[in-house]
């Protein structure tokens, strides 16, 4: 291990210039091989590596070997983030008094799944909002999609779960920690991450028209954990209008 540390400490200064291969043991004790990564930093007992645009942290005690050559052995870093659910509050849809832009916002809370420890790293929830609006000029119905946060953005004209999943499982997805939400609480009856955040969408494409239905999808660690829907009861709208 000392030899590995000395080699990596010297290599980290130029690591971003080269792709390498890492052999390590995951938490289950299985040997994993991952190529196409670079070392970002080594701090004490932890190593931070960059792979596919995202970063991952691994304990030095798990490292078996590192090669400063991309051996193209494939593989993925284990996702050691915790699982969780998302609880949604009451949404707001209206025009901003100053800008006049149509905005949609909804408060949410993140709740760690049973068995997930305090301070565990979690993937930031991704929100996708599908809006059915009537064009103010032509009177035609238009389906639009919006995302939150910016990292969740994906190009799709219609509801496309495959594209959303691709974004959700990407290593480029930002992480959150308990301290990000403040007032972290944990008890046998309350595993909610204290504090409340808001997912906000600027509906720029809805100018002179009006929203007659919306459908919100929330992605947790690697799957959809919550949905919410509203539609104008005075209009004839198909059941799953967001799927075309």
Coordinates of C-alpha atoms in Angstrom, one line a residue:
X1 CA 0.0 0.0 0.0
X2 CA 2.9 2.5 0.8
X3 CA 4.3 1.9 -2.7
X4 CA 0.9 2.6 -4.3
X5 CA 0.5 5.8 -2.3
X6 CA 4.0 7.0 -3.3
X7 CA 3.4 6.3 -6.9
X8 CA -0.1 7.9 -7.0
X9 CA 1.0 11.0 -5.0
X10 CA 3.6 11.7 -7.7
X11 CA 1.3 10.9 -10.6
X12 CA -1.6 13.0 -9.5
X13 CA 0.0 16.2 -10.7
X14 CA -0.2 15.1 -14.3
X15 CA -3.0 12.6 -14.1
X16 CA -5.6 14.9 -15.8
X17 CA -3.5 14.6 -19.0
X18 CA -3.8 10.8 -19.2
X19 CA -6.5 8.2 -18.9
X20 CA -5.6 5.3 -16.6
X21 CA -6.9 2.0 -15.3
X22 CA -7.8 1.3 -11.6
X23 CA -8.2 -2.1 -10.0
X24 CA -9.9 -2.0 -6.6
X25 CA -12.1 -3.9 -4.2
X26 CA -15.7 -2.7 -3.7
X27 CA -17.5 -2.8 -0.3
X28 CA -18.6 -6.4 -1.0
X29 CA -14.9 -7.4 -1.5
X30 CA -15.3 -8.0 -5.2
X31 CA -12.4 -7.0 -7.5
X32 CA -13.4 -4.3 -10.0
X33 CA -11.4 -3.0 -13.0
X34 CA -12.3 0.4 -14.4
X35 CA -10.5 2.2 -17.3
X36 CA -10.8 5.6 -18.8
X37 CA -10.4 7.5 -15.5
X38 CA -8.0 10.1 -14.2
X39 CA -6.9 10.9 -10.7
X40 CA -8.2 14.3 -9.4
X41 CA -6.7 14.2 -5.9
X42 CA -5.4 12.1 -3.1
X43 CA -6.3 13.4 0.4
X44 CA -5.3 11.2 3.3
X45 CA -7.1 8.0 3.1
X46 CA -9.3 8.9 0.0
X47 CA -8.7 9.2 -3.7
X48 CA -11.0 11.2 -6.0
X49 CA -11.1 10.1 -9.6
X50 CA -12.8 11.6 -12.7
X51 CA -14.7 9.3 -15.0
X52 CA -17.2 10.1 -17.8
X53 CA -17.4 13.7 -16.7
X54 CA -18.2 13.0 -13.1
X55 CA -16.2 12.3 -10.0
X56 CA -16.1 9.4 -7.5
X57 CA -14.4 9.0 -4.2
X58 CA -12.8 5.7 -3.1
X59 CA -10.9 4.7 0.0
X60 CA -7.2 4.1 -0.5
X61 CA -7.6 0.8 1.5
X62 CA -9.7 -0.5 -1.5
X63 CA -7.1 0.3 -4.1
X64 CA -5.2 -2.7 -5.4
X65 CA -3.4 -1.3 -8.5
X66 CA -3.4 1.7 -10.7
X67 CA -1.9 1.9 -14.3
X68 CA -1.2 5.2 -16.0
X69 CA -2.4 3.5 -19.2
X70 CA -6.0 3.1 -20.4
X71 CA -6.2 -0.7 -20.7
X72 CA -9.8 -0.4 -22.1
X73 CA -11.1 -3.1 -19.8
X74 CA -14.4 -1.3 -19.4
X75 CA -16.4 -1.5 -16.2
X76 CA -18.2 1.1 -14.1
X77 CA -17.4 2.5 -10.7
X78 CA -19.8 1.1 -8.1
X79 CA -22.5 3.6 -7.1
X80 CA -22.1 3.8 -3.4
X81 CA -24.7 6.6 -2.9
X82 CA -27.7 6.0 -0.7
X83 CA -31.2 5.4 -1.8
X84 CA -34.0 7.8 -0.9
X85 CA -37.5 9.0 -1.5
X86 CA -38.8 12.5 -2.3
X87 CA -41.9 14.1 -0.8
X88 CA -43.6 16.9 -2.8
X89 CA -45.3 20.0 -1.3
X90 CA -47.9 22.3 -2.9
X91 CA -46.9 23.6 -6.3
X92 CA -47.3 27.2 -7.6
X93 CA -47.9 28.2 -11.2
X94 CA -48.1 31.8 -12.2
X95 CA -46.4 34.8 -13.8
X96 CA -43.6 36.7 -12.1
X97 CA -44.8 40.2 -11.3
X98 CA -41.5 41.8 -12.4
X99 CA -40.5 39.8 -15.5
X100 CA -44.0 38.6 -16.5
X101 CA -42.5 35.1 -17.2
X102 CA -44.6 32.1 -16.4
X103 CA -43.0 30.0 -13.6
X104 CA -43.7 26.7 -11.9
X105 CA -42.2 25.8 -8.5
X106 CA -42.7 23.0 -6.0
X107 CA -41.1 22.5 -2.6
X108 CA -39.7 19.1 -1.8
X109 CA -38.0 17.1 1.0
X110 CA -35.5 14.2 0.6
X111 CA -35.9 11.2 2.9
X112 CA -33.2 8.6 3.3
X113 CA -34.3 5.0 2.8
X114 CA -34.2 2.7 5.7
X115 CA -30.6 1.6 6.6
X116 CA -29.0 4.6 4.8
X117 CA -26.6 6.2 7.3
X118 CA -26.4 9.8 8.3
X119 CA -24.0 11.8 6.1
X120 CA -24.3 9.4 3.2
X121 CA -23.8 10.8 -0.2
X122 CA -27.0 11.0 -2.3
X123 CA -27.6 11.7 -5.9
X124 CA -29.4 15.1 -6.4
X125 CA -33.0 14.5 -7.3
X126 CA -33.8 15.2 -10.9
X127 CA -37.2 16.8 -11.8
X128 CA -38.8 16.7 -15.3
X129 CA -41.9 18.7 -15.9
X130 CA -44.1 18.0 -19.0
X131 CA -46.5 20.8 -19.9
X132 CA -49.5 20.9 -22.2
X133 CA -50.3 24.4 -23.3
X134 CA -52.5 26.2 -25.8
X135 CA -50.7 28.5 -28.2
X136 CA -52.1 32.0 -27.8
X137 CA -51.8 32.7 -31.5
X138 CA -52.7 29.5 -33.3
X139 CA -54.9 27.9 -30.6
X140 CA -53.1 24.6 -31.0
X141 CA -52.0 22.4 -28.2
X142 CA -48.3 22.0 -27.6
X143 CA -46.4 19.6 -25.4
X144 CA -43.2 20.9 -23.9
X145 CA -40.7 19.5 -21.3
X146 CA -38.6 21.3 -18.7
X147 CA -36.0 20.1 -16.2
X148 CA -34.4 20.9 -12.9
X149 CA -31.6 21.4 -11.9
X150 CA -29.6 22.5 -15.0
X151 CA -27.6 19.3 -15.0
X152 CA -30.8 17.3 -15.5
X153 CA -31.4 18.9 -18.9
X154 CA -32.1 16.5 -21.7
X155 CA -33.4 17.1 -25.2
X156 CA -36.7 15.4 -25.8
X157 CA -39.9 16.5 -27.6
X158 CA -42.1 13.9 -25.9
X159 CA -41.9 11.8 -22.7
X160 CA -38.8 9.6 -23.0
X161 CA -38.0 7.6 -19.9
X162 CA -34.9 6.1 -21.5
X163 CA -33.3 9.5 -21.9
X164 CA -34.2 10.6 -18.4
X165 CA -32.7 7.4 -17.0
X166 CA -29.5 7.9 -18.9
X167 CA -29.2 11.3 -17.2
X168 CA -30.2 10.0 -13.8
X169 CA -27.5 7.2 -13.7
X170 CA -24.8 9.4 -15.2
X171 CA -21.7 9.8 -13.0
X172 CA -21.9 13.5 -14.0
X173 CA -24.9 13.8 -11.7
X174 CA -24.2 16.1 -8.7
X175 CA -24.4 14.8 -5.2
X176 CA -26.0 16.1 -2.0
X177 CA -25.1 15.5 1.6
X178 CA -27.1 16.0 4.8
X179 CA -25.5 19.3 5.5
X180 CA -26.8 20.6 2.2
X181 CA -30.3 20.6 3.6
X182 CA -29.5 21.7 7.2
X183 CA -31.1 20.5 10.4
X184 CA -30.5 16.8 9.5
X185 CA -32.8 14.7 11.6
X186 CA -32.9 10.9 12.2
X187 CA -34.9 8.8 14.5
X188 CA -36.9 5.6 14.3
X189 CA -39.9 7.5 13.1
X190 CA -38.4 10.4 11.1
X191 CA -35.6 9.9 8.6
X192 CA -36.3 13.1 6.8
X193 CA -33.5 15.4 5.8
X194 CA -34.5 18.5 7.6
X195 CA -35.1 21.7 5.6
X196 CA -37.0 22.2 2.4
X197 CA -35.9 23.0 -1.0
X198 CA -37.7 24.2 -4.1
X199 CA -37.6 22.9 -7.7
X200 CA -38.2 25.8 -10.0
X201 CA -39.0 25.9 -13.7
X202 CA -39.1 29.0 -16.0
X203 CA -41.7 28.1 -18.7
X204 CA -40.1 30.4 -21.3
X205 CA -41.8 28.7 -24.2
X206 CA -45.3 29.4 -22.9
X207 CA -45.7 33.0 -23.9
X208 CA -49.2 34.2 -24.7
X209 CA -50.8 30.8 -24.1
X210 CA -52.2 29.0 -21.1
X211 CA -51.3 25.8 -19.4
X212 CA -54.1 23.2 -19.4
X213 CA -52.2 20.2 -17.9
X214 CA -48.8 19.3 -16.4
X215 CA -47.1 16.1 -15.3
X216 CA -44.1 16.1 -13.0
X217 CA -41.6 13.2 -12.7
X218 CA -39.0 13.0 -9.9
X219 CA -36.0 10.7 -10.2
X220 CA -34.3 9.3 -7.1
X221 CA -31.1 7.4 -7.1
X222 CA -31.8 5.3 -10.3
X223 CA -35.6 5.2 -10.7
X224 CA -38.7 7.4 -10.6
X225 CA -39.7 7.9 -7.0
X226 CA -42.5 10.4 -7.3
X227 CA -45.0 11.8 -9.8
X228 CA -47.6 14.5 -9.7
X229 CA -50.2 15.6 -12.2
X230 CA -52.8 18.3 -12.8
X231 CA -55.2 18.9 -15.6
X232 CA -58.0 21.4 -16.4
X233 CA -61.1 19.5 -15.6
X234 CA -63.1 21.6 -18.0
X235 CA -61.2 20.4 -21.1
X236 CA -61.1 17.0 -22.8
X237 CA -57.5 15.7 -22.3
X238 CA -56.4 12.1 -22.9
X239 CA -55.4 10.1 -19.9
X240 CA -51.7 9.8 -20.6
X241 CA -51.4 12.9 -22.7
X242 CA -47.7 13.3 -22.0
X243 CA -47.0 10.0 -23.9
X244 CA -47.4 10.4 -27.7

